[in-house]
């Protein structure tokens, strides 16, 4: 753990064309910066995030999730650029790993790889058939000589296909000496962190290229990049879940939040969406259902079921077009077309088609409690707050506005009128 990590996230991210700071755009349910922080925390306890644009918003978001991250606000006016970002950062350990906040696909293994060996600097290099947009890396005898930013390249340098992937592991003492000496004498008039390579080479330090997987080092700069990174992250999540025993029908149509957890053997049919910190335990989620921040245990949902946050389904069957919100259903059947909100329903109860818990009076939300073995007839409304005890029958079409005692029948019904031959009088024979 004796490595410091600095995550550069002060850039404007203008190509993202968004009011939201670039690094807070989410991938599989989590801001992209958090993916980089999570990978970093696996190898370091000294992590500094460098911020500038919308700094307080990004810092607040980080602090709501992590409590041991250091922050540094870059003086972008005076010292723009990745080298400027490092001015005033104080890494605690002998080696400092520097990465970008917009690399959500980076893994612990790759970070680890960059910290190995005894070179003064390790830097990540990718070979690309199209190096456009990246700094080019001059390598001789497997030692890095220089990084030249694309905008500073001459025609032959533009053809170099070894590019700077943007992650470096640097001897901290060198870093502290070189950063104040950087100049902005270049095409972008910025302080380039990449210029420390030439400084190190001039002092005969060793700079080793570490060849890395392009996929993990892809920077997310636009909404197109964001969508592509999402696909890669989803494929990783689903592959791992399938390896652990989840069945997925047409996995490319399934979306799973990275915070969701799975236990036992789960089945996900096509078009299923699992959001937030949901937990599935031996669940069968059928076509086009959405589960959000809920626990589904030994239960089946859908097709086209929607389970909204803070619900807990256990031994329960929820069928098509049923919406459940902040409710606990234990051993329940709710087969068709229902809204069940702020409710708790106990074993053996059956919720008929079209049943609605009227949980909201326009100002506040209220609870519905339903005991064991309650039969709620189709198209009934349960006006909350309301408590229905065990062994109750509610007739179809009933509006329940009072608590119902154990063993009772509840029924509100306008008497049926029957008028013989009315049809023929109205329409004729
Ligand atoms: C940088 C590298 C380039 C490399 C590429 C890989 C430099 C000079 N160039 O270029 O060699 O191929 O990354 O993706 O470093 N940032 C700050 N403060 C700033 C500017 C940027 O914190 O003043 C942060 C950004 O938020 C971003 C990271 O640094 O996370 C990289 O900045 P970016 O502008 O994307 O650098 P590139 O021009 O892509
Ligand atoms: Mg970039």
Coordinates of C-alpha atoms and ligand atoms in Angstrom, one line a residue:
X1 CA 0.0 0.0 0.0
X2 CA 3.0 2.4 0.1
X3 CA 2.1 4.1 -3.1
X4 CA 0.5 7.5 -3.6
X5 CA -2.1 8.1 -6.3
X6 CA -3.1 11.3 -7.9
X7 CA -6.2 11.4 -10.1
X8 CA -6.3 14.3 -12.5
X9 CA -9.8 15.6 -12.9
X10 CA -9.6 19.4 -13.3
X11 CA -10.1 19.5 -17.0
X12 CA -13.3 21.2 -18.4
X13 CA -14.4 18.1 -20.3
X14 CA -15.9 20.5 -23.0
X15 CA -16.3 17.7 -25.6
X16 CA -18.8 16.1 -23.3
X17 CA -21.2 19.0 -24.0
X18 CA -22.9 18.7 -20.6
X19 CA -23.8 20.8 -17.6
X20 CA -22.7 17.9 -15.4
X21 CA -19.0 17.7 -14.7
X22 CA -17.5 15.1 -17.0
X23 CA -16.2 12.8 -14.3
X24 CA -19.6 12.6 -12.6
X25 CA -21.3 11.0 -15.7
X26 CA -22.2 7.5 -14.7
X27 CA -21.2 4.2 -16.1
X28 CA -23.2 1.2 -14.9
X29 CA -24.7 3.3 -12.1
X30 CA -21.6 4.9 -10.7
X31 CA -19.8 8.2 -11.7
X32 CA -16.8 7.4 -13.9
X33 CA -14.4 9.0 -11.4
X34 CA -15.6 6.5 -8.7
X35 CA -14.6 3.6 -10.8
X36 CA -11.1 5.0 -10.9
X37 CA -11.1 5.7 -7.2
X38 CA -12.3 2.2 -6.4
X39 CA -9.5 0.6 -8.5
X40 CA -7.0 3.0 -6.8
X41 CA -8.2 2.2 -3.3
X42 CA -7.3 -1.4 -3.8
X43 CA -3.7 -0.5 -4.0
X44 CA -3.3 2.8 -2.1
X45 CA -4.4 4.7 1.0
X46 CA -3.0 8.1 -0.1
X47 CA -5.3 9.3 -3.0
X48 CA -5.5 12.9 -4.1
X49 CA -8.0 14.1 -6.6
X50 CA -7.1 17.3 -8.5
X51 CA -10.1 19.5 -9.3
X52 CA -10.9 22.9 -10.8
X53 CA -14.0 23.1 -13.0
X54 CA -17.1 22.7 -10.8
X55 CA -14.7 21.6 -8.0
X56 CA -17.2 21.9 -5.1
X57 CA -19.8 19.8 -6.9
X58 CA -17.3 17.0 -7.7
X59 CA -15.8 17.2 -4.2
X60 CA -19.3 16.9 -2.5
X61 CA -20.1 13.9 -4.7
X62 CA -16.9 12.2 -3.7
X63 CA -17.3 13.0 0.0
X64 CA -20.8 11.6 0.0
X65 CA -19.3 8.2 -0.9
X66 CA -15.7 8.2 0.4
X67 CA -14.1 9.7 3.5
X68 CA -10.4 9.3 3.0
X69 CA -9.7 11.2 -0.3
X70 CA -7.5 14.3 -0.4
X71 CA -8.4 17.2 -2.7
X72 CA -6.2 19.7 -4.5
X73 CA -7.6 22.6 -6.4
X74 CA -5.5 23.4 -9.4
X75 CA -4.5 27.0 -10.2
X76 CA -5.7 26.7 -13.8
X77 CA -5.5 30.4 -14.5
X78 CA -1.7 30.5 -13.9
X79 CA -0.8 26.9 -14.5
X80 CA -3.0 25.2 -17.0
X81 CA -2.3 21.7 -18.2
X82 CA -1.6 18.3 -16.7
X83 CA 1.7 19.5 -15.4
X84 CA 0.0 22.5 -13.8
X85 CA -2.4 20.1 -12.2
X86 CA 0.4 18.4 -10.2
X87 CA 1.8 21.7 -8.8
X88 CA 1.3 21.8 -5.0
X89 CA 0.2 18.1 -4.7
X90 CA 2.0 16.4 -1.9
X91 CA 2.2 12.7 -2.3
X92 CA 3.0 10.9 1.0
X93 CA 5.0 7.9 -0.4
X94 CA 8.1 7.3 -2.4
X95 CA 6.3 6.5 -5.6
X96 CA 3.4 8.3 -7.1
X97 CA 1.0 6.9 -9.6
X98 CA -0.7 9.5 -11.7
X99 CA -3.9 8.7 -13.6
X100 CA -6.8 10.5 -15.3
X101 CA -10.3 10.7 -13.7
X102 CA -11.9 9.9 -17.1
X103 CA -10.6 6.3 -17.3
X104 CA -13.4 4.3 -15.7
X105 CA -12.3 1.0 -17.3
X106 CA -9.0 0.8 -15.5
X107 CA -8.5 -2.2 -13.3
X108 CA -6.5 -2.9 -10.1
X109 CA -4.3 -5.3 -12.1
X110 CA -3.2 -2.7 -14.6
X111 CA -2.5 -0.1 -11.9
X112 CA -0.5 -2.7 -10.0
X113 CA 1.5 -3.6 -13.2
X114 CA 2.5 0.1 -13.5
X115 CA 3.9 0.2 -10.0
X116 CA 6.2 -2.8 -10.5
X117 CA 9.9 -2.8 -11.3
X118 CA 12.6 -0.4 -10.3
X119 CA 12.6 2.2 -13.1
X120 CA 12.5 5.8 -12.0
X121 CA 9.4 6.2 -14.1
X122 CA 7.0 3.6 -15.6
X123 CA 4.6 4.9 -18.2
X124 CA 1.7 3.3 -19.9
X125 CA 2.0 2.9 -23.6
X126 CA -0.5 1.6 -26.2
X127 CA 0.2 0.7 -29.8
X128 CA -2.5 2.0 -32.0
X129 CA -3.1 1.7 -35.7
X130 CA -4.7 5.1 -35.5
X131 CA -2.7 7.2 -32.9
X132 CA -4.7 10.3 -33.6
X133 CA -5.3 12.5 -30.5
X134 CA -2.7 11.0 -28.3
X135 CA 0.8 12.1 -27.3
X136 CA 3.4 10.1 -29.3
X137 CA 6.1 8.2 -27.4
X138 CA 9.7 8.0 -28.7
X139 CA 11.1 4.6 -27.6
X140 CA 14.7 3.4 -28.1
X141 CA 15.9 0.0 -26.8
X142 CA 12.8 -0.4 -24.7
X143 CA 13.5 2.9 -22.9
X144 CA 11.3 6.0 -23.4
X145 CA 13.1 9.0 -24.7
X146 CA 10.4 11.6 -24.9
X147 CA 6.6 12.2 -25.2
X148 CA 5.6 14.7 -27.9
X149 CA 2.0 16.0 -27.9
X150 CA 0.2 15.6 -31.1
X151 CA 0.0 19.4 -31.6
X152 CA 3.8 19.7 -31.3
X153 CA 4.6 16.8 -33.6
X154 CA 6.4 17.2 -36.9
X155 CA 5.2 15.1 -39.9
X156 CA 7.3 12.0 -39.3
X157 CA 6.5 12.1 -35.5
X158 CA 2.8 12.0 -36.3
X159 CA 3.4 8.5 -37.8
X160 CA 4.7 7.1 -34.5
X161 CA 2.1 4.5 -33.3
X162 CA 3.2 4.1 -29.7
X163 CA 1.1 6.5 -27.7
X164 CA 1.0 7.8 -24.2
X165 CA -2.0 6.1 -22.4
X166 CA -1.8 8.8 -19.7
X167 CA -0.8 6.8 -16.6
X168 CA 2.6 7.2 -15.0
X169 CA 4.3 5.8 -11.9
X170 CA 7.0 8.3 -10.9
X171 CA 9.6 8.5 -8.2
X172 CA 8.1 11.1 -5.9
X173 CA 11.4 12.9 -5.3
X174 CA 11.9 13.4 -9.1
X175 CA 8.3 14.6 -9.4
X176 CA 8.7 17.2 -6.7
X177 CA 11.9 18.5 -8.4
X178 CA 10.6 18.5 -12.0
X179 CA 7.1 19.9 -11.7
X180 CA 8.2 23.4 -10.7
X181 CA 10.6 23.4 -13.6
X182 CA 8.0 22.7 -16.3
X183 CA 7.6 25.4 -19.0
X184 CA 4.6 26.2 -21.1
X185 CA 6.6 26.8 -24.3
X186 CA 4.5 24.7 -26.6
X187 CA 1.6 24.8 -29.1
X188 CA -1.0 24.9 -26.4
X189 CA 0.8 27.2 -23.9
X190 CA 0.1 24.6 -21.2
X191 CA 2.3 23.0 -18.6
X192 CA 2.7 19.4 -19.8
X193 CA 3.2 16.7 -17.3
X194 CA 4.6 14.6 -20.1
X195 CA 7.7 16.9 -20.3
X196 CA 9.0 15.3 -17.1
X197 CA 10.0 12.3 -19.2
X198 CA 12.6 14.3 -21.1
X199 CA 13.9 15.9 -17.9
X200 CA 14.3 12.4 -16.4
X201 CA 16.1 11.1 -19.6
X202 CA 18.4 14.1 -19.6
X203 CA 19.5 13.1 -16.0
X204 CA 20.0 9.5 -17.3
X205 CA 17.1 8.2 -15.3
X206 CA 15.3 5.1 -16.6
X207 CA 11.9 5.5 -18.1
X208 CA 10.3 2.2 -18.9
X209 CA 7.3 1.8 -21.2
X210 CA 4.6 -0.6 -19.9
X211 CA 2.5 -1.9 -22.7
X212 CA -1.2 -1.9 -21.6
X213 CA -4.6 -2.9 -23.0
X214 CA -6.2 -0.2 -25.0
X215 CA -9.7 -1.1 -23.6
X216 CA -8.8 -0.2 -20.0
X217 CA -7.0 3.0 -20.9
X218 CA -9.7 4.6 -23.1
X219 CA -10.4 8.1 -21.9
X220 CA -14.0 9.1 -22.0
X221 CA -14.2 12.5 -23.6
X222 CA -17.6 12.5 -25.3
X223 CA -21.1 11.0 -25.0
X224 CA -20.1 8.6 -27.7
X225 CA -17.1 7.5 -25.6
X226 CA -19.4 7.2 -22.6
X227 CA -21.8 4.9 -24.5
X228 CA -18.9 2.7 -25.6
X229 CA -17.4 2.5 -22.1
X230 CA -20.8 1.5 -20.8
X231 CA -21.0 -1.4 -23.2
X232 CA -17.5 -2.6 -22.2
X233 CA -18.4 -2.3 -18.5
X234 CA -21.7 -4.1 -18.9
X235 CA -20.0 -6.9 -20.7
X236 CA -17.6 -7.3 -17.8
X237 CA -20.4 -7.2 -15.2
X238 CA -22.5 -9.8 -17.0
X239 CA -19.6 -12.1 -17.8
X240 CA -18.6 -12.2 -14.2
X241 CA -22.2 -12.9 -13.1
X242 CA -22.7 -15.7 -15.6
X243 CA -19.4 -17.2 -14.5
X244 CA -20.9 -17.2 -10.9
X245 CA -24.0 -18.9 -12.1
X246 CA -26.6 -16.4 -13.3
X247 CA -28.6 -17.5 -16.4
X248 CA -29.1 -14.7 -18.9
X249 CA -31.2 -14.9 -22.0
X250 CA -29.9 -12.5 -24.7
X251 CA -27.4 -10.8 -22.4
X252 CA -26.8 -7.9 -24.8
X253 CA -30.4 -6.7 -24.0
X254 CA -29.9 -6.8 -20.2
X255 CA -28.6 -3.9 -18.1
X256 CA -27.1 -4.4 -14.6
X257 CA -25.9 -1.8 -12.2
X258 CA -22.4 -2.4 -10.9
X259 CA -23.7 -2.1 -7.3
X260 CA -26.2 -4.9 -7.7
X261 CA -25.4 -8.2 -5.9
X262 CA -26.4 -11.7 -6.8
X263 CA -26.7 -14.9 -4.7
X264 CA -27.7 -18.4 -5.5
X265 CA -29.0 -19.1 -9.0
X266 CA -30.8 -16.2 -10.7
X267 CA -32.4 -16.1 -14.1
X268 CA -32.7 -12.9 -16.1
X269 CA -34.7 -13.0 -19.3
X270 CA -34.2 -10.6 -22.2
X271 CA -34.7 -6.8 -21.7
X272 CA -34.3 -7.0 -17.9
X273 CA -32.9 -3.9 -16.1
X274 CA -31.4 -4.2 -12.6
X275 CA -30.7 -0.8 -11.0
X276 CA -29.0 0.5 -7.9
X277 CA -28.0 -1.6 -4.9
X278 CA -30.5 -4.4 -5.8
X279 CA -29.9 -7.9 -4.4
X280 CA -31.2 -11.0 -6.2
X281 CA -31.3 -14.3 -4.4
X282 CA -32.7 -17.2 -6.5
X283 CA -34.8 -14.8 -8.4
X284 CA -36.4 -15.2 -11.8
X285 CA -36.8 -11.8 -13.5
X286 CA -38.9 -12.1 -16.7
X287 CA -38.8 -10.2 -20.0
X288 CA -38.6 -6.4 -19.8
X289 CA -38.9 -6.0 -16.0
X290 CA -37.2 -3.3 -14.1
X291 CA -35.9 -3.8 -10.5
X292 CA -34.5 -0.8 -8.6
X293 CA -32.8 -0.8 -5.2
X294 CA -34.8 -3.8 -4.0
X295 CA -34.3 -7.3 -2.7
X296 CA -35.8 -10.2 -4.7
X297 CA -35.5 -13.5 -2.9
X298 CA -36.9 -16.8 -4.1
X299 CA -39.4 -14.8 -6.2
X300 CA -40.4 -14.2 -9.8
X301 CA -41.3 -10.9 -11.4
X302 CA -42.8 -10.0 -14.7
X303 CA -42.8 -10.1 -17.7
X304 CA -43.1 -6.3 -17.6
X305 CA -43.0 -6.0 -13.8
X306 CA -41.6 -2.9 -12.1
X307 CA -40.1 -3.1 -8.6
X308 CA -39.2 0.4 -7.4
X309 CA -36.8 1.3 -4.5
X310 CA -36.9 -0.2 -1.0
X311 CA -39.0 -3.2 -1.9
X312 CA -38.5 -6.7 -0.5
X313 CA -40.0 -9.6 -2.2
X314 CA -39.7 -13.0 -0.6
X315 CA -41.3 -16.2 -1.9
X316 CA -43.5 -14.0 -4.0
X317 CA -45.0 -14.0 -7.5
X318 CA -45.4 -10.6 -9.2
X319 CA -46.9 -10.8 -12.7
X320 CA -47.3 -8.5 -15.6
X321 CA -47.9 -4.8 -15.3
X322 CA -47.5 -4.8 -11.5
X323 CA -45.7 -1.9 -9.9
X324 CA -44.4 -2.3 -6.4
X325 CA -42.8 0.6 -4.4
X326 CA -41.3 0.6 -0.9
X327 CA -43.3 -2.5 0.0
X328 CA -42.6 -5.9 1.7
X329 CA -44.3 -8.9 0.1
X330 CA -43.7 -12.2 1.9
X331 CA -45.3 -15.3 0.3
X332 CA -47.7 -13.2 -1.9
X333 CA -49.3 -13.6 -5.3
X334 CA -50.0 -10.4 -7.3
X335 CA -50.4 -11.6 -10.8
X336 CA -51.7 -8.7 -12.9
X337 CA -52.1 -4.9 -13.3
X338 CA -51.6 -3.6 -9.7
X339 CA -50.0 -0.7 -7.9
X340 CA -48.7 -1.7 -4.5
X341 CA -47.0 1.2 -2.7
X342 CA -45.9 1.7 1.0
X343 CA -47.5 -1.7 1.8
X344 CA -46.6 -4.8 3.7
X345 CA -48.4 -8.0 2.8
X346 CA -48.0 -11.3 4.5
X347 CA -48.0 -15.0 3.6
X348 CA -50.7 -16.6 1.6
X349 CA -52.3 -13.4 0.5
X350 CA -53.6 -12.9 -3.0
X351 CA -53.8 -9.5 -4.7
X352 CA -56.3 -9.6 -7.5
X353 CA -56.0 -7.9 -10.9
X354 CA -56.2 -4.1 -10.8
X355 CA -55.9 -3.7 -7.1
X356 CA -54.5 -0.3 -6.1
X357 CA -53.1 0.9 -2.8
X358 CA -54.1 4.6 -2.6
X359 CA -51.1 5.6 -0.6
X360 CA -51.0 9.3 -1.4
X361 CA -53.6 12.0 -0.5
X362 CA -51.8 14.8 -2.4
X363 CA -49.8 15.8 0.6
X364 CA -48.5 12.7 2.4
X365 CA -47.9 9.0 1.8
X366 CA -49.6 6.4 4.1
X367 CA -49.1 2.7 4.8
X368 CA -51.2 -0.3 3.9
X369 CA -50.8 -3.4 6.0
X370 CA -52.3 -6.7 4.9
X371 CA -52.0 -9.8 7.0
X372 CA -51.9 -13.5 6.2
X373 CA -54.3 -15.3 3.8
X374 CA -56.1 -12.2 2.7
X375 CA -57.9 -12.4 -0.6
X376 CA -58.1 -9.0 -2.2
X377 CA -60.7 -9.1 -5.0
X378 CA -60.0 -7.6 -8.4
X379 CA -60.2 -3.8 -9.0
X380 CA -60.3 -3.0 -5.2
X381 CA -58.8 0.2 -3.8
X382 CA -57.2 0.2 -0.4
X383 CA -57.3 3.8 0.9
X384 CA -54.3 4.2 3.2
X385 CA -53.6 4.4 6.0
X386 CA -55.4 1.1 6.4
X387 CA -54.9 -2.2 8.2
X388 CA -56.3 -5.5 7.0
X389 CA -55.9 -8.3 9.5
X390 CA -55.4 -12.1 8.7
X391 CA -58.0 -14.3 7.0
X392 CA -59.9 -11.5 5.3
X393 CA -61.9 -11.5 2.1
X394 CA -62.3 -8.3 0.1
X395 CA -64.9 -8.5 -2.6
X396 CA -64.1 -7.4 -6.2
X397 CA -64.5 -3.7 -6.7
X398 CA -64.4 -2.8 -3.0
X399 CA -63.1 0.6 -1.8
X400 CA -61.6 -0.1 1.6
X401 CA -61.6 3.0 3.7
X402 CA -61.5 1.4 7.2
X403 CA -59.5 -1.2 9.0
X404 CA -60.8 -4.8 8.6
X405 CA -60.8 -7.3 11.5
X406 CA -59.6 -10.9 11.3
X407 CA -61.9 -13.3 9.5
X408 CA -64.2 -10.6 8.0
X409 CA -65.6 -9.9 4.5
X410 CA -65.3 -6.4 3.3
X411 CA -67.5 -5.3 0.4
X412 CA -68.7 -2.1 -1.1
X413 CA -71.0 -2.7 -3.9
X414 CA -73.8 -0.8 -5.7
X415 CA -76.6 -3.2 -6.3
X416 CA -76.7 -4.6 -9.9
X417 CA -79.7 -3.4 -11.9
X418 CA -81.1 -5.8 -14.6
X419 CA -83.5 -4.5 -17.2
X420 CA -84.8 -7.2 -19.5
X421 CA -84.8 -6.4 -23.3
X422 CA -83.2 -3.0 -22.9
X423 CA -80.8 -3.7 -25.7
X424 CA -83.5 -4.2 -28.2
X425 CA -85.5 -1.2 -27.1
X426 CA -82.4 0.9 -27.6
X427 CA -80.9 -0.4 -30.8
X428 CA -83.9 -2.2 -32.2
X429 CA -84.0 -5.8 -33.3
Ligands
LIG1 C1 -2.9 13.7 -22.2 C2 -1.4 13.6 -22.5 C3 -1.2 12.8 -23.7 C4 -1.9 11.4 -23.6 C5 -3.4 11.6 -23.3 C6 -3.9 10.2 -22.9 C7 -0.4 15.6 -21.5 C8 0.2 16.9 -21.8 N1 -0.8 14.9 -22.6 O1 -3.4 14.5 -23.3 O2 0.2 12.6 -24.0 O3 -1.8 10.7 -24.9 O4 -3.5 12.4 -22.1 O5 -5.3 10.3 -22.7 O6 -0.6 15.3 -20.4 N2 -6.4 17.8 -16.5 C9 -6.3 18.6 -15.3 N3 -5.9 19.9 -15.4 C10 -5.6 20.5 -16.6 C11 -5.7 19.7 -17.8 C12 -6.1 18.4 -17.7 O7 -6.5 18.1 -14.2 O8 -5.3 21.6 -16.6 C13 -6.8 16.4 -16.4 C14 -8.1 16.2 -17.2 O9 -9.3 16.4 -16.3 C15 -7.9 14.7 -17.6 C16 -6.4 14.5 -17.6 O10 -5.9 15.6 -16.9 O11 -8.5 13.8 -16.6 C17 -5.9 14.5 -19.1 O12 -6.2 15.7 -19.7 P1 -6.6 15.8 -21.2 O13 -6.9 17.3 -21.5 O14 -7.6 14.8 -21.6 O15 -5.2 15.5 -21.9 P2 -4.9 15.1 -23.3 O16 -4.8 16.3 -24.2 O17 -5.9 14.1 -23.8
LIG2 MG1 -7.8 13.2 -22.8

